[in-house]
Amino acid sequence: MLQSIHDKAKGWIAYTIVGVIVVPFALTGIYDYLQGGGNTSAAVVNGEEVPVQAVQNALLQMKQQFGGQLPEGMDAALKGNALDSVVSQTLIQQKIRDGGYRASNQEVADAIAKIDVFHKDGKFDQATYENFLKMQRRNPAEFEAQVRADLTQQQLRGAIVDTAFLPKAEAEQYQALRNQQRDVEVFTLKMADLQAQVQLTDDQLAKHYEQNKASYMTDERAQLAYIELKRDDLAASVTVDDATLKTWFEDKADQYAQPEERSASHILVGVEDPAKDADAKKRIDALYAEIQAGTRTFEAIARADSDDKITAEKDGQMGAIVAGDWGAEFEKAVFALKAGETSAPVKTEAGYEIIRVTEIKPAKPKTFEEAKAAVEADYRKEQAEQAFADKSEALGRIAYEQDGDLAPAAKEVGLNVQQLDWITPVQGQGIATNDKVRAAAFSEDVLKSGKNSEVVELDDGTAVVLRVVKQEAATQKPLETVREEVRVTLLAQEARKLTTQKGEELLKKLTEAQAWSALTASGLGAETAIEKPGMIGRGDAKLAPEVLDKAFALSHPAAGKLTWGSAPLANGDYAVMALKAVKAGDATVKADAGTADSQSMGSRELDAFMKGLREAAKVETHLENL
């Protein structure tokens, strides 16, 4: 596959829409080729038609985020969101084309080779790549186009975000606000303490029930038929013999050898702050000069001066080093030395190091008999993966082509059709304990149209195709059976209202009195219940998040005064607070904080860029075509 990319003619492969749900630059996959999708358009963007299929694919992906079950009234809103996302994506693609952004064949190849899911034994594997795409029912050309589109979008995004710059004065202002502290006192009015004052009548219960009937429904439910394909079952059924395993072993003998081991010691000078890199380099050079001059031994320096305190106790000894377990620069230095040699200072991932190799144990090949158990396990695994990919593809294809019955698909892959008793959108047994299965079962195509599902890939090497064989719609629960549930719900609502009302009244009295004495006078609490955490920062865990947010939103108190405020809490309680003082924060901008502020500025510039693209564009939308 990688070679095929190099062999292709240079230039644009295809105009693609990369899947975006909310943020236009979230690279989640291709929706559709812009040139395909039929004649009906969902929108026209600067004269370019956006096919309905592209938006429908985006909509499907959004629905999957809700587990296939949309909250009531969300369908229309979600269609608009999907259309808006694809329009934004089209604008981005137009900007990419106009700006001449390109991803070379080499860049595409390198990007694909770095994707972990295509790796085997730590490197890109052609068969793994092909099997993965086959299971996804995708072809290499489509996937390569997606990667190319992703890379060009990253280029455009980087041109905006990575060049963002925050002036020093603004950075210092941000830092001062971030480090600001506030002295706040808080009283929390407990909803539970006021709940006893709420009295509910039968009429109130009936009225709440009538107004919220949708909340008191039985779940719709369904019985399923399904085909379950398991990779482990395929592995167990693989036929093996010594001749086959020996051939396999001979082709891959290096994988089963005992790897070369090198015993090494080191002296480390860490570099935690990039600004102090030069100081670290100067220090390691001085230590190396001592070794060269014989002033002190390697071991003595390791004990006294190495920043790796664990190995320092052992004269710098690190134990056995095997390739692949350490950082690239460190391993490069270790495996370049002969036994007994000491390296000059080396810049590694940890800082600066002087490395000594004390012993080398060459790689030791294993005999077939020694490696047989591992060889058989690996052989079974690879054969099972290939069979799993082939059967998953066949399962999905036949289930799609003959979508009114599972029997043909089951026959094709040599499996039985199984049955599953009642499940709901939120609860199930067996395979339906998996959210993906329930989402597929209650999707429109499967539940309402009576079709077979697509292949549902579970997280444990299992693929499932299912269909609904029986369903029951949601029904209304009578008030008599849910009276207690209604009472508990309404009681909590009314208690919350009462708590908020009392809290607002208390806030007014405290603001007028400018003293906590009004709390005792109100009869709602005693001054001993007031929390006094002292000076707090924005990330302080002593107070509830709602209280913390409000405390830092209050205006600075005037001389001799308190600034009062309040915040309703998620649990129904109500917090009233007094801001006593504000302490200015340290405005010193550290390297990491400056980077974070610049990134935040870059995100804002990206938002402004997208807004500008949309405002300058000529866009016609046809939501009625969806």
XYZ file of C-alpha atoms in Angstrom:
626
model
C 0.000 0.000 0.000
C 2.756 2.450 0.953
C 4.566 1.747 -2.289
C 1.351 2.309 -4.226
C 1.191 5.825 -2.834
C 4.677 6.568 -4.086
C 3.773 5.167 -7.489
C 0.687 7.317 -7.953
C 0.803 10.495 -9.988
C 1.304 13.555 -7.834
C -1.543 15.949 -7.235
C -4.958 16.009 -5.682
C -6.534 12.565 -5.223
C -10.142 13.580 -4.554
C -12.081 16.339 -2.914
C -13.231 14.912 0.388
C -15.253 15.990 3.347
C -13.552 15.031 6.591
C -16.029 14.168 9.333
C -16.658 16.950 11.789
C -19.265 17.009 14.511
C -18.870 20.372 16.222
C -15.335 21.674 15.738
C -14.563 21.993 12.013
C -10.944 20.922 12.441
C -11.713 17.755 14.426
C -10.375 15.129 12.037
C -12.696 12.176 12.534
C -12.957 10.683 9.037
C -14.385 11.046 5.575
C -18.074 11.706 5.160
C -18.296 11.433 1.415
C -16.582 12.450 -1.774
C -17.841 15.886 -2.744
C -18.230 14.783 -6.333
C -20.564 11.920 -5.387
C -23.817 11.486 -3.548
C -26.417 12.002 -6.260
C -27.970 15.051 -7.846
C -29.905 16.376 -4.843
C -27.913 18.891 -2.850
C -28.172 19.745 0.822
C -26.436 23.077 0.286
C -24.598 25.196 -2.255
C -21.417 26.770 -0.898
C -19.816 29.439 -3.080
C -21.350 27.707 -6.081
C -20.213 24.227 -5.023
C -22.943 21.688 -4.318
C -22.872 19.660 -1.114
C -24.574 16.268 -1.646
C -27.323 15.107 0.690
C -25.383 11.897 1.370
C -22.518 13.842 2.943
C -24.866 15.435 5.474
C -26.696 12.173 6.108
C -23.383 10.498 6.912
C -22.540 13.327 9.306
C -25.987 13.012 10.883
C -25.519 9.272 11.351
C -22.220 9.835 13.125
C -23.857 12.391 15.429
C -26.691 10.008 16.249
C -24.158 7.347 17.170
C -22.816 9.711 19.816
C -26.230 9.456 21.480
C -26.093 5.663 21.273
C -28.532 5.726 18.381
C -31.257 7.161 20.626
C -31.945 10.876 20.297
C -33.496 12.901 23.114
C -37.033 13.968 22.295
C -37.166 16.911 19.889
C -33.477 16.657 18.985
C -33.816 15.252 15.466
C -34.515 18.553 13.690
C -31.823 20.376 15.644
C -29.308 17.659 14.881
C -30.032 17.846 11.159
C -29.278 21.563 11.246
C -26.086 20.926 13.195
C -24.963 18.264 10.729
C -25.657 20.527 7.765
C -23.812 23.408 9.407
C -20.796 21.193 10.123
C -20.565 19.936 6.541
C -20.932 23.476 5.183
C -18.039 24.545 7.436
C -16.047 21.563 6.218
C -16.694 22.530 2.600
C -15.484 26.065 3.291
C -12.303 24.646 4.802
C -11.705 22.434 1.770
C -12.209 25.409 -0.532
C -9.713 27.426 1.502
C -7.231 24.552 1.339
C -7.527 24.370 -2.437
C -7.306 28.137 -2.855
C -4.315 28.325 -0.519
C -2.409 25.617 -2.352
C -2.002 23.386 0.684
C -0.661 19.978 -0.293
C 0.312 16.742 1.402
C 2.993 14.915 -0.554
C 2.852 11.200 -1.263
C 5.734 10.704 1.176
C 3.886 12.605 3.919
C 0.781 10.465 3.401
C 2.859 7.280 3.496
C 4.678 8.380 6.656
C 1.414 9.314 8.377
C -0.180 5.945 7.645
C 2.936 4.084 8.756
C 2.740 5.817 12.162
C -0.831 4.697 12.924
C -0.550 2.163 15.757
C -3.524 0.075 14.690
C -1.598 -0.914 11.540
C 1.468 -2.043 13.496
C 2.662 -5.543 14.185
C 5.771 -6.225 16.232
C 6.282 -2.480 16.568
C 6.222 -1.562 12.879
C 3.820 -1.077 9.973
C 2.438 -4.346 8.627
C 0.807 -4.596 5.201
C -1.489 -7.514 6.068
C -2.695 -5.838 9.262
C -3.457 -2.675 7.311
C -5.410 -4.520 4.617
C -7.357 -6.588 7.144
C -8.319 -3.499 9.116
C -9.657 -1.712 6.048
C -11.451 -4.851 4.933
C -13.238 -5.047 8.283
C -14.226 -1.399 7.899
C -15.459 -2.122 4.361
C -13.185 0.588 3.000
C -10.635 0.646 0.207
C -7.066 1.990 0.314
C -7.762 4.820 -2.156
C -10.520 6.183 0.066
C -8.419 5.889 3.197
C -5.383 7.514 1.583
C -7.614 10.374 0.451
C -8.821 10.790 4.023
C -5.269 10.901 5.369
C -4.268 13.416 2.695
C -7.247 15.602 3.591
C -6.410 15.345 7.292
C -2.820 16.409 6.677
C -3.788 19.435 4.604
C -6.265 20.478 7.277
C -3.529 20.210 9.880
C -1.393 22.494 7.715
C -4.155 25.107 7.531
C -4.879 24.843 11.228
C -1.181 25.118 12.067
C -0.837 28.218 9.897
C -3.438 29.883 12.107
C -2.928 28.438 15.579
C 0.844 27.945 15.669
C 1.564 31.519 14.608
C -0.598 33.068 17.330
C 1.300 35.473 19.547
C 0.257 36.950 22.877
C 1.976 40.270 23.728
C 3.928 40.284 26.972
C 1.658 42.841 28.637
C -1.429 40.751 27.935
C 0.309 37.555 29.013
C 1.250 39.173 32.320
C -2.325 40.373 32.781
C -3.648 36.859 32.184
C -1.092 35.435 34.587
C -1.970 37.942 37.309
C -5.667 37.093 36.994
C -4.896 33.384 36.985
C -2.902 33.673 40.224
C -5.282 36.077 41.959
C -6.560 35.036 45.406
C -9.763 35.990 47.205
C -10.900 35.933 50.823
C -14.447 34.571 50.792
C -16.894 33.491 53.483
C -19.791 31.202 52.570
C -23.069 30.048 54.096
C -24.902 27.184 52.405
C -28.661 26.901 52.763
C -29.465 23.168 52.700
C -32.407 22.030 50.585
C -32.874 19.019 52.862
C -33.501 21.345 55.826
C -36.366 23.084 54.001
C -37.920 20.050 52.323
C -40.231 19.354 55.293
C -41.926 22.716 54.668
C -43.147 21.548 51.254
C -46.679 20.116 51.292
C -47.983 18.445 48.141
C -51.634 17.860 47.262
C -53.147 15.177 45.052
C -54.040 17.867 42.530
C -50.405 18.970 42.312
C -49.285 15.387 41.746
C -51.894 14.862 39.028
C -50.996 18.149 37.331
C -47.269 17.322 37.321
C -48.015 13.865 35.951
C -50.148 15.258 33.110
C -47.526 17.862 32.205
C -44.708 15.310 32.208
C -46.328 12.161 30.862
C -43.367 11.504 28.576
C -41.229 10.977 31.681
C -43.468 8.169 32.876
C -43.369 5.691 30.022
C -42.249 2.097 29.865
C -39.148 1.576 27.738
C -39.666 0.308 24.231
C -38.181 -3.146 23.956
C -37.145 -5.697 21.371
C -36.179 -9.326 20.920
C -33.206 -9.997 18.675
C -31.800 -12.600 16.344
C -28.065 -12.324 15.817
C -24.912 -13.881 14.405
C -21.824 -13.650 16.608
C -18.344 -14.014 15.126
C -15.508 -14.404 17.652
C -11.827 -14.146 16.807
C -10.870 -16.424 19.722
C -13.153 -19.168 18.395
C -11.470 -18.902 15.020
C -8.036 -19.147 16.641
C -9.034 -22.316 18.477
C -10.279 -23.881 15.235
C -7.081 -23.233 13.264
C -5.466 -26.519 12.188
C -1.740 -26.704 12.895
C 1.017 -29.254 12.339
C 4.739 -29.208 12.989
C 5.641 -28.816 9.325
C 3.541 -25.678 8.988
C 4.834 -24.256 12.251
C 8.458 -24.967 11.312
C 8.034 -23.130 8.009
C 6.492 -20.223 9.884
C 9.316 -20.285 12.434
C 12.047 -20.316 9.774
C 10.551 -17.232 8.123
C 10.360 -15.350 11.422
C 13.176 -16.841 13.487
C 14.528 -13.411 14.443
C 11.292 -12.622 16.268
C 11.824 -15.551 18.623
C 15.481 -14.978 19.412
C 16.613 -13.842 22.835
C 17.459 -10.179 22.062
C 20.863 -8.691 22.661
C 21.248 -7.315 26.182
C 23.664 -4.624 27.276
C 24.423 -3.834 30.886
C 24.895 -0.088 31.223
C 25.566 2.595 33.801
C 24.964 6.301 33.462
C 25.457 9.727 34.952
C 22.459 11.983 34.387
C 22.143 15.745 34.453
C 18.431 16.391 34.026
C 16.956 19.318 32.111
C 13.528 20.187 33.516
C 13.567 23.804 32.371
C 14.601 24.357 28.708
C 15.931 27.762 29.711
C 18.578 26.004 31.812
C 19.799 23.689 29.054
C 23.110 25.509 28.689
C 23.796 25.215 32.427
C 23.114 21.475 32.292
C 25.442 21.067 29.309
C 28.197 22.949 31.110
C 27.782 20.744 34.168
C 27.873 17.426 32.261
C 30.948 18.556 30.301
C 32.740 19.323 33.565
C 31.895 15.880 34.954
C 33.101 14.209 31.760
C 36.349 16.171 31.951
C 36.926 14.725 35.433
C 36.487 11.188 34.096
C 38.870 11.882 31.226
C 41.453 13.386 33.553
C 41.079 10.595 36.120
C 40.303 13.086 38.873
C 37.330 10.982 39.971
C 36.023 7.622 38.818
C 32.825 7.154 36.844
C 31.296 5.369 39.839
C 32.194 8.131 42.290
C 30.692 10.815 40.074
C 27.530 8.750 39.559
C 27.116 8.374 43.337
C 27.670 12.039 44.105
C 26.435 13.997 41.118
C 23.929 12.016 39.022
C 20.381 13.388 39.063
C 19.079 9.811 38.804
C 19.120 9.139 42.539
C 17.914 5.551 42.213
C 20.819 4.386 40.041
C 23.221 6.701 41.881
C 22.966 4.401 44.897
C 24.306 1.601 42.653
C 27.206 3.567 41.114
C 24.989 4.462 38.157
C 24.142 0.859 37.216
C 20.916 0.607 35.202
C 20.801 -3.141 34.645
C 20.105 -4.863 31.324
C 19.146 -2.696 28.347
C 17.121 -4.200 25.481
C 16.423 -2.307 22.266
C 12.953 -0.823 22.101
C 12.509 -0.287 25.832
C 14.234 3.100 26.075
C 14.345 6.431 24.301
C 15.793 6.575 20.798
C 18.788 8.810 21.586
C 19.715 6.839 24.689
C 19.574 3.515 22.829
C 21.551 4.938 19.923
C 24.377 5.787 22.306
C 24.216 2.500 24.239
C 24.306 0.295 21.147
C 27.160 2.278 19.597
C 29.516 1.434 22.483
C 31.694 -1.614 22.981
C 31.941 -3.355 26.331
C 33.986 -1.213 28.718
C 33.621 1.983 26.681
C 32.278 5.270 28.031
C 30.446 7.764 25.859
C 30.987 11.484 25.652
C 28.014 13.523 26.976
C 24.868 12.658 25.015
C 21.643 14.696 24.793
C 18.775 12.295 25.468
C 15.118 12.459 26.320
C 16.020 12.711 30.029
C 18.639 15.448 29.734
C 22.406 15.010 29.321
C 24.001 11.625 30.053
C 27.399 9.987 30.180
C 26.898 6.285 29.443
C 29.147 3.295 30.062
C 28.492 -0.211 28.713
C 29.862 -2.826 31.097
C 28.732 -6.076 29.448
C 27.202 -7.255 26.169
C 25.198 -10.463 25.839
C 24.720 -11.211 22.116
C 21.332 -12.149 20.747
C 20.698 -15.868 21.183
C 18.518 -17.645 18.617
C 15.984 -20.149 19.938
C 15.437 -23.596 18.507
C 12.045 -24.506 17.096
C 11.295 -26.657 20.131
C 12.174 -23.818 22.513
C 9.924 -21.376 20.669
C 7.184 -23.815 19.639
C 4.538 -22.646 22.122
C 4.977 -18.990 21.146
C 5.150 -19.883 17.447
C 1.882 -21.808 17.610
C 0.133 -18.994 19.508
C 1.338 -16.382 17.009
C 0.425 -18.555 14.034
C -3.068 -19.161 15.367
C -3.481 -15.470 16.088
C -2.471 -14.362 12.595
C -4.600 -16.996 10.880
C -7.531 -16.062 13.107
C -7.113 -12.365 12.335
C -7.124 -13.074 8.618
C -10.164 -15.346 8.922
C -11.901 -12.825 11.177
C -11.378 -10.059 8.616
C -12.586 -12.256 5.742
C -15.634 -13.537 7.587
C -16.514 -10.071 8.955
C -16.481 -8.708 5.418
C -18.602 -11.604 4.131
C -20.976 -11.335 7.073
C -21.578 -7.647 6.474
C -21.875 -8.027 2.713
C -24.445 -10.857 2.716
C -26.421 -9.296 5.581
C -26.621 -6.090 3.538
C -27.450 -7.753 0.217
C -30.147 -9.965 1.786
C -31.269 -7.663 4.562
C -34.568 -9.367 5.335
C -33.089 -12.485 6.894
C -29.950 -13.549 8.763
C -29.944 -17.149 7.537
C -28.000 -16.521 4.283
C -25.283 -14.605 6.133
C -25.061 -17.284 8.820
C -24.692 -19.978 6.176
C -21.971 -17.988 4.394
C -19.770 -17.802 7.501
C -20.713 -21.197 8.966
C -22.382 -19.910 12.129
C -25.786 -20.292 13.761
C -28.426 -17.603 14.201
C -28.922 -17.053 17.936
C -31.812 -15.480 19.842
C -31.819 -12.841 22.561
C -34.756 -12.092 24.839
C -36.179 -8.652 25.578
C -33.798 -5.710 25.733
C -34.385 -1.956 25.988
C -32.354 0.993 24.703
C -30.669 1.265 28.107
C -30.533 -2.305 29.389
C -29.841 -5.764 28.037
C -28.229 -9.120 28.662
C -25.678 -11.167 26.767
C -24.228 -9.248 23.836
C -26.735 -6.449 24.538
C -24.835 -5.392 27.637
C -22.680 -3.618 25.048
C -23.951 -0.123 24.201
C -23.087 -0.591 20.517
C -25.433 -3.567 20.209
C -28.368 -1.729 21.778
C -27.694 1.337 19.632
C -27.790 -0.807 16.494
C -30.921 -2.680 17.583
C -32.890 0.516 18.205
C -31.636 2.388 15.139
C -34.236 3.406 12.580
C -33.089 0.967 9.875
C -33.143 -2.048 12.172
C -36.082 -1.319 14.487
C -38.501 0.442 12.154
C -37.431 -0.707 8.692
C -36.867 -4.325 9.722
C -33.435 -4.616 8.107
C -30.345 -6.476 9.217
C -27.841 -4.289 11.030
C -24.396 -3.491 9.752
C -21.509 -5.377 11.348
C -21.178 -4.198 14.940
C -17.591 -4.540 16.150
C -17.337 -5.037 19.892
C -14.258 -4.339 21.972
C -13.279 -7.960 22.620
C -12.578 -9.240 19.106
C -16.229 -9.948 18.411
C -18.323 -8.933 15.401
C -22.113 -9.097 15.458
C -24.901 -8.700 12.901
C -28.438 -8.554 14.284
C -32.072 -7.946 13.462
C -35.206 -7.302 15.500
C -37.654 -10.230 15.483
C -40.223 -8.741 17.855
C -40.765 -5.295 19.321
C -43.034 -3.527 21.766
C -43.534 0.224 21.725
C -43.247 2.325 24.854
C -46.528 2.596 26.793
C -47.862 5.096 29.285
C -47.556 4.179 32.962
C -50.760 5.026 34.898
C -50.471 7.566 37.699
C -51.414 4.953 40.291
C -48.269 2.923 39.568
C -45.872 5.879 39.516
C -47.416 8.052 42.245
C -44.423 7.700 44.568
C -41.981 8.452 41.750
C -44.031 11.548 40.855
C -44.132 12.631 44.500
C -40.364 12.327 44.965
C -39.664 14.230 41.740
C -42.111 17.043 42.478
C -40.980 17.292 46.094
C -37.381 17.827 44.958
C -38.479 20.483 42.442
C -40.571 22.393 44.958
C -37.902 22.123 47.655
C -35.333 23.512 45.222
C -37.634 26.442 44.403
C -38.186 27.156 48.093
C -34.460 26.966 48.833
C -33.685 29.394 46.007
C -36.427 31.763 47.189
C -35.159 31.743 50.784
C -31.592 32.151 49.573
C -32.437 35.191 47.457
C -34.291 36.760 50.386
C -31.303 36.115 52.647
C -28.913 37.656 50.119
C -30.995 40.827 50.047
C -30.944 41.114 53.854
C -27.203 40.473 54.073
C -26.451 43.036 51.369
C -28.484 45.653 53.223
C -26.979 44.832 56.625
C -23.405 44.382 55.331
C -22.923 41.844 58.103
C -23.489 38.150 58.781
C -25.638 39.073 61.798
C -28.583 39.215 59.391
C -28.227 35.442 58.978
C -29.107 34.759 62.598
C -31.940 37.283 62.455
C -33.412 35.508 59.425
C -33.785 32.260 61.334
C -32.158 30.321 58.486
C -28.892 29.555 60.230
C -26.230 30.540 62.718
C -22.968 32.358 62.119
C -21.156 29.258 63.349
C -22.202 27.520 60.104
C -20.299 30.013 57.940
C -17.334 28.543 56.046
C -14.174 30.643 56.299
C -11.512 29.023 54.094
C -9.339 32.160 53.986
C -7.542 33.164 50.798
C -8.408 30.801 47.946
C -7.194 30.425 44.363
C -9.168 29.698 41.207
C -8.432 25.993 41.372
C -9.051 25.576 45.095
C -10.914 22.402 46.061
C -12.174 23.739 49.412
C -15.344 25.175 47.862
C -17.936 23.860 45.412
C -17.161 24.754 41.763
C -20.299 26.927 41.493
C -19.242 28.892 44.580
C -15.691 29.267 43.312
C -16.865 30.554 39.922
C -19.169 33.102 41.533
C -16.560 34.207 44.065
C -14.142 35.152 41.276
C -16.893 36.902 39.314
C -17.782 39.313 42.127
C -16.573 42.911 41.950
C -13.818 44.054 44.290
C -15.221 45.196 47.653
C -15.101 48.915 48.411
C -13.195 50.096 51.474
C -14.956 48.973 54.638
C -17.551 47.040 52.661
C -18.266 43.462 51.618
C -19.350 42.333 48.169
C -22.206 39.849 48.451
C -23.217 37.185 45.988
C -24.959 33.839 45.661
C -24.869 30.640 43.640
C -27.411 27.815 43.300
C -25.707 24.426 43.635
C -26.268 21.335 41.517
C -27.625 19.359 44.487
C -30.367 21.921 45.173
C -28.578 23.788 47.963
C -28.070 27.544 47.749
C -24.810 29.287 48.674
C -24.593 32.902 49.839
C -21.145 34.456 50.068
C -19.280 37.562 51.138
C -16.121 38.695 49.354
C -13.869 40.377 51.928
C -10.636 41.036 50.045
C -8.763 40.459 46.794
C -5.028 39.702 46.648
C -3.241 40.484 43.382
C -1.626 37.519 41.670
C 1.981 37.078 40.560
C 2.252 38.391 36.981
C 5.478 36.511 36.177
C 4.956 34.527 32.988
C 6.645 31.111 33.067
C 7.544 29.325 29.850
C 4.763 26.731 30.069
C 2.139 29.318 31.031
C 3.162 31.537 28.125
C 2.776 28.608 25.758
C -0.684 27.807 27.137
C -1.772 31.431 26.756
C -0.534 31.515 23.164
C -2.415 28.295 22.444
C -5.553 29.830 23.893
C -5.028 32.862 21.683
C -4.538 30.541 18.703
C -7.851 28.817 19.408
C -9.626 32.167 19.494
C -8.005 33.165 16.209
C -9.127 29.863 14.704
C -12.708 30.566 15.801
C -12.492 34.040 14.289
C -11.095 32.591 11.061
C -14.021 30.175 10.743
C -16.497 32.943 11.506
C -14.906 35.107 8.819
C -15.055 32.297 6.263
C -18.749 31.814 6.937
C -19.597 35.521 6.813
C -17.774 35.997 3.501
C -19.282 32.905 1.879
C -22.375 32.653 -0.266
C -24.296 29.739 1.190
C -27.672 28.292 0.268
C -28.997 25.509 2.487
C -31.750 23.035 1.641
C -32.701 21.423 4.932
C -35.915 20.205 3.306
C -33.887 17.747 1.198
C -32.607 15.872 4.242
